[in-house]
Short mmCIF file of N, CA, C and O in Angstrom, two decimals:
data_model
loop_
_atom_site.label_atom_id
_atom_site.label_comp_id
_atom_site.label_asym_id
_atom_site.label_seq_id
_atom_site.Cartn_x
_atom_site.Cartn_y
_atom_site.Cartn_z
N GLN G 267 16.37 -24.49 7.61
CA GLN G 267 16.34 -24.00 8.85
C GLN G 267 14.80 -23.34 9.27
O GLN G 267 14.38 -22.93 8.56
N THR G 268 14.50 -23.71 10.30
CA THR G 268 13.46 -22.79 10.77
C THR G 268 13.51 -22.32 12.13
O THR G 268 14.48 -22.61 12.95
N CYS G 269 12.65 -21.25 12.37
CA CYS G 269 12.71 -20.66 13.71
C CYS G 269 11.54 -21.01 14.44
O CYS G 269 10.10 -21.56 13.98
N ALA G 270 12.39 -20.44 15.15
CA ALA G 270 11.31 -20.79 16.81
C ALA G 270 10.26 -19.81 17.15
O ALA G 270 10.90 -18.75 16.79
N LEU G 271 8.98 -20.73 16.97
CA LEU G 271 7.78 -19.44 17.26
C LEU G 271 8.08 -18.53 18.89
O LEU G 271 8.34 -19.50 19.69
N PRO G 272 8.20 -16.82 19.00
CA PRO G 272 8.33 -16.77 19.81
C PRO G 272 6.70 -16.77 21.43
O PRO G 272 6.97 -16.83 22.24
N ILE G 273 5.98 -17.40 20.66
CA ILE G 273 4.70 -17.78 21.05
C ILE G 273 3.75 -19.26 21.11
O ILE G 273 4.11 -19.38 19.40
N SER G 274 3.48 -19.64 22.08
CA SER G 274 3.10 -20.82 21.18
C SER G 274 1.80 -21.02 20.75
O SER G 274 1.36 -20.40 20.23
N GLU G 275 1.41 -22.05 19.99
CA GLU G 275 0.54 -22.53 19.10
C GLU G 275 -0.71 -22.01 19.70
O GLU G 275 -2.22 -21.16 19.22
N LYS G 276 -0.91 -22.68 20.82
CA LYS G 276 -2.56 -22.17 21.50
C LYS G 276 -2.51 -20.49 21.56
O LYS G 276 -3.50 -20.29 21.41
N ASP G 277 -1.63 -19.95 22.14
CA ASP G 277 -1.68 -18.44 22.26
C ASP G 277 -2.66 -17.71 20.83
O ASP G 277 -2.86 -17.32 20.82
N LEU G 278 -1.43 -18.62 19.82
CA LEU G 278 -1.54 -17.91 18.28
C LEU G 278 -3.16 -18.25 17.99
O LEU G 278 -3.78 -17.32 17.51
N GLN G 279 -3.94 -19.16 18.17
CA GLN G 279 -5.13 -20.36 18.39
C GLN G 279 -5.69 -18.86 18.37
O GLN G 279 -6.98 -18.47 18.68
N ASN G 280 -5.78 -18.69 19.74
CA ASN G 280 -6.31 -17.54 20.83
C ASN G 280 -7.09 -16.97 20.33
O ASN G 280 -7.79 -15.72 20.30
N ALA G 281 -5.31 -16.14 20.10
CA ALA G 281 -5.67 -14.98 19.14
C ALA G 281 -6.36 -14.56 17.89
O ALA G 281 -6.68 -13.75 17.64
N ARG G 282 -6.60 -15.61 17.50
CA ARG G 282 -7.15 -16.05 16.04
C ARG G 282 -6.24 -15.51 14.31
O ARG G 282 -6.05 -14.83 13.79
N VAL G 283 -4.44 -15.65 14.69
CA VAL G 283 -3.59 -15.67 14.42
C VAL G 283 -4.28 -16.11 12.82
O VAL G 283 -3.47 -17.42 13.42
N PRO G 284 -3.81 -16.23 11.65
CA PRO G 284 -3.77 -16.54 10.70
C PRO G 284 -3.04 -17.11 9.77
O PRO G 284 -1.90 -17.15 10.53
N LEU G 285 -2.71 -18.96 10.15
CA LEU G 285 -1.82 -19.74 10.00
C LEU G 285 -0.59 -18.97 8.95
O LEU G 285 0.89 -18.79 9.36
N GLN G 286 -0.68 -18.80 7.80
CA GLN G 286 0.24 -17.33 7.17
C GLN G 286 0.92 -16.12 7.60
O GLN G 286 1.89 -16.14 7.79
N TRP G 287 0.17 -15.80 8.89
CA TRP G 287 0.98 -14.77 9.91
C TRP G 287 1.60 -15.47 10.65
O TRP G 287 2.10 -14.32 11.84
N ARG G 288 2.01 -16.55 10.59
CA ARG G 288 2.08 -17.27 12.27
C ARG G 288 4.28 -17.38 12.37
O ARG G 288 4.59 -18.87 11.76
N ASP G 289 4.56 -16.70 12.20
CA ASP G 289 6.83 -16.95 12.18
C ASP G 289 6.27 -15.26 13.38
O ASP G 289 6.67 -15.53 14.49
N GLY G 290 7.62 -15.47 13.58
CA GLY G 290 9.25 -14.47 14.22
C GLY G 290 8.46 -13.50 14.81
O GLY G 290 9.34 -13.35 15.75
N CYS G 291 7.65 -13.36 14.30
CA CYS G 291 7.41 -11.57 14.25
C CYS G 291 5.58 -11.97 15.26
O CYS G 291 5.01 -10.83 14.92
N ALA G 292 5.74 -12.94 14.82
CA ALA G 292 4.23 -12.72 15.37
C ALA G 292 3.15 -12.25 16.51
O ALA G 292 1.91 -11.90 17.21
N ASP G 293 4.09 -12.62 17.56
CA ASP G 293 3.83 -11.92 19.10
C ASP G 293 3.53 -10.25 18.68
O ASP G 293 2.93 -9.96 19.98
N ILE G 294 4.36 -9.23 18.09
CA ILE G 294 4.12 -8.91 17.48
C ILE G 294 2.77 -8.02 16.93
O ILE G 294 2.52 -7.13 17.45
N LEU G 295 2.21 -8.92 15.34
CA LEU G 295 1.05 -8.61 15.26
C LEU G 295 0.16 -8.64 16.28
O LEU G 295 -0.69 -8.10 16.22
N ILE G 296 0.23 -9.61 17.65
CA ILE G 296 -1.07 -10.37 18.35
C ILE G 296 -1.25 -8.90 19.48
O ILE G 296 -1.83 -8.27 19.13
N ASP G 297 -0.13 -8.33 19.24
CA ASP G 297 -0.02 -6.34 20.06
C ASP G 297 -0.29 -6.11 19.22
O ASP G 297 -1.33 -5.12 19.62
N LEU G 298 -0.20 -5.85 18.26
CA LEU G 298 -1.10 -4.56 16.92
C LEU G 298 -1.89 -5.72 16.73
O LEU G 298 -2.85 -3.64 17.15
N ASN G 299 -2.63 -5.56 16.37
CA ASN G 299 -4.37 -6.21 16.16
C ASN G 299 -4.88 -5.33 17.29
O ASN G 299 -6.42 -5.52 17.03
N LYS G 300 -4.60 -6.20 18.82
CA LYS G 300 -5.04 -5.64 19.68
C LYS G 300 -5.15 -3.74 19.69
O LYS G 300 -6.42 -3.34 19.94
N CYS G 301 -3.79 -3.21 19.92
CA CYS G 301 -4.40 -2.39 19.20
C CYS G 301 -4.95 -1.85 18.53
O CYS G 301 -6.21 -0.66 18.59
N ARG G 302 -5.05 -1.14 17.44
CA ARG G 302 -5.83 -1.75 15.94
C ARG G 302 -7.27 -2.28 17.06
O ARG G 302 -8.02 -0.80 16.77
N ASN G 303 -7.90 -2.71 17.13
CA ASN G 303 -8.89 -2.71 17.34
C ASN G 303 -9.44 -2.07 18.70
O ASN G 303 -10.14 -1.48 18.57
N ASP G 304 -8.69 -1.47 19.90
CA ASP G 304 -8.75 -0.16 21.11
C ASP G 304 -9.32 0.27 20.79
O ASP G 304 -9.45 1.01 21.24
N HIS G 305 -8.47 1.49 18.83
CA HIS G 305 -8.52 2.51 18.41
C HIS G 305 -9.10 2.70 17.59
O HIS G 305 -8.17 3.24 16.74
N GLY G 306 -10.10 1.45 17.54
CA GLY G 306 -10.51 1.61 16.18
C GLY G 306 -9.68 1.69 14.83
O GLY G 306 -10.49 2.73 13.74
N TYR G 307 -8.88 1.08 15.04
CA TYR G 307 -7.84 1.10 13.39
C TYR G 307 -7.60 2.33 13.12
O TYR G 307 -7.58 2.82 11.69
N LEU G 308 -7.49 3.60 13.52
CA LEU G 308 -7.00 4.98 13.44
C LEU G 308 -5.67 4.55 12.96
O LEU G 308 -4.70 3.98 13.51
N PRO G 309 -5.25 5.28 11.61
CA PRO G 309 -4.29 5.06 11.04
C PRO G 309 -2.88 6.18 11.89
O PRO G 309 -1.96 5.71 12.59
N SER G 310 -3.44 7.35 12.80
CA SER G 310 -2.39 8.26 13.82
C SER G 310 -1.63 6.90 15.30
O SER G 310 -1.05 7.55 15.55
N LYS G 311 -2.61 5.81 15.36
CA LYS G 311 -2.53 5.19 16.86
C LYS G 311 -1.61 3.94 16.24
O LYS G 311 -2.04 3.64 15.39
N CYS G 312 -1.60 3.88 16.60
CA CYS G 312 0.11 1.90 16.82
C CYS G 312 0.95 2.23 16.46
O CYS G 312 1.36 1.51 15.22
N THR G 313 1.40 3.69 15.83
CA THR G 313 2.44 3.50 15.04
C THR G 313 3.68 2.78 15.14
O THR G 313 4.22 2.39 14.24
N GLU G 314 4.29 2.91 17.37
CA GLU G 314 5.38 2.40 16.84
C GLU G 314 4.76 0.75 16.58
O GLU G 314 6.16 0.08 16.05
N LEU G 315 3.98 0.84 17.03
CA LEU G 315 3.43 -1.86 17.31
C LEU G 315 4.05 -2.43 15.58
O LEU G 315 4.26 -2.61 15.25
N ARG G 316 2.90 -0.79 14.46
CA ARG G 316 3.16 -0.71 13.52
C ARG G 316 4.55 -0.86 13.10
O ARG G 316 4.49 -1.66 12.18
N HIS G 317 5.49 0.02 12.76
CA HIS G 317 7.30 0.03 12.85
C HIS G 317 7.77 -0.84 13.35
O HIS G 317 8.58 -1.78 12.27
N ALA G 318 7.22 -1.92 14.06
CA ALA G 318 8.26 -2.91 15.09
C ALA G 318 7.93 -4.07 13.83
O ALA G 318 8.72 -4.61 13.48
N TYR G 319 6.20 -3.79 13.38
CA TYR G 319 6.13 -5.10 12.86
C TYR G 319 7.09 -5.37 11.37
O TYR G 319 7.01 -6.59 11.19
N GLU G 320 6.32 -4.04 10.54
CA GLU G 320 7.22 -4.12 10.06
C GLU G 320 8.11 -3.78 9.71
O GLU G 320 9.10 -5.24 8.82
N LYS G 321 9.15 -3.60 10.44
CA LYS G 321 10.37 -4.13 10.63
C LYS G 321 11.01 -5.59 11.19
O LYS G 321 11.63 -6.44 10.47
N CYS G 322 10.62 -6.46 12.20
CA CYS G 322 10.56 -7.33 12.01
C CYS G 322 10.24 -8.52 11.06
O CYS G 322 11.11 -9.68 10.21
N GLN G 323 9.20 -7.89 10.32
CA GLN G 323 9.25 -9.25 9.33
C GLN G 323 10.00 -8.26 7.33
O GLN G 323 10.14 -9.37 7.20
N TYR G 324 10.84 -7.61 7.17
CA TYR G 324 12.04 -7.02 7.03
C TYR G 324 12.71 -7.87 6.67
O TYR G 324 13.85 -8.15 6.31
N GLU G 325 13.31 -7.20 8.29
CA GLU G 325 15.01 -8.62 8.90
C GLU G 325 14.38 -9.79 8.81
O GLU G 325 14.95 -11.23 8.38
N ASP G 326 12.99 -10.86 9.08
CA ASP G 326 12.80 -11.74 8.90
C ASP G 326 13.14 -12.48 6.86
O ASP G 326 14.14 -13.56 6.18
N TYR G 327 13.11 -11.17 6.26
CA TYR G 327 13.20 -11.48 5.04
C TYR G 327 13.89 -11.68 3.98
O TYR G 327 14.99 -11.85 3.55
N GLU G 328 15.33 -10.59 4.99
CA GLU G 328 16.97 -10.67 4.89
C GLU G 328 17.39 -11.72 5.12
O GLU G 328 17.38 -12.10 4.82
N ARG G 329 16.55 -12.00 6.52
CA ARG G 329 17.14 -13.52 6.69
C ARG G 329 17.75 -14.83 5.91
O ARG G 329 18.20 -15.16 5.91
N ARG G 330 15.92 -14.46 5.70
CA ARG G 330 16.05 -16.06 4.67
C ARG G 330 16.58 -15.74 3.09
O ARG G 330 16.71 -16.37 2.08
N LYS G 331 16.66 -14.86 2.39
CA LYS G 331 17.33 -13.40 1.44
C LYS G 331 18.33 -14.10 1.46
O LYS G 331 19.61 -15.31 0.48
N LYS G 332 18.91 -14.39 2.94
CA LYS G 332 20.41 -13.98 2.82
C LYS G 332 21.25 -15.94 2.84
O LYS G 332 22.01 -16.19 2.73
N GLU G 333 20.19 -16.65 3.49
CA GLU G 333 20.22 -18.22 4.11
C GLU G 333 19.84 -18.54 2.44
O GLU G 333 20.56 -19.61 2.02
N TYR G 334 18.95 -17.67 1.48
CA TYR G 334 18.84 -18.91 0.28
C TYR G 334 20.19 -18.88 -0.93
O TYR G 334 20.63 -19.07 -1.32
N ALA G 335 20.43 -17.70 -0.32
CA ALA G 335 22.31 -16.57 -1.17
C ALA G 335 22.87 -17.70 -0.45
O ALA G 335 23.81 -18.69 -1.64
N GLU G 336 23.57 -18.11 0.73
CA GLU G 336 24.16 -18.89 0.42
C GLU G 336 23.60 -20.43 0.27
O GLU G 336 25.43 -21.15 -0.18
N LYS G 337 22.54 -21.19 0.16
CA LYS G 337 22.33 -22.57 -0.35
C LYS G 337 22.47 -22.44 -1.98
O LYS G 337 22.96 -23.99 -2.46
N GLN G 338 22.32 -21.02 -2.96
CA GLN G 338 23.77 -21.16 -4.05
C GLN G 338 24.85 -21.52 -4.21
O GLN G 338 24.69 -21.98 -5.37
N GLN G 339 25.45 -20.83 -3.19
CA GLN G 339 27.12 -21.27 -3.35
C GLN G 339 27.83 -22.09 -3.54
O GLN G 339 26.58 -23.39 -2.39
#
């Protein structure tokens, strides 16, 4: 089962998101990268977006882990 991307392939290409990062969290990643570029990658900036992206990645990992466990039964 695949997840639908929350953003179009064209937008991903325009934002230069690498293929390995084009997942369900790509829309947050684009915003995060823009924020990082705007603030010179300062660690104290963009913390809310970074947290949202990491949470999205973790939830996606947990979802995939659950799907895998269900397939094994």
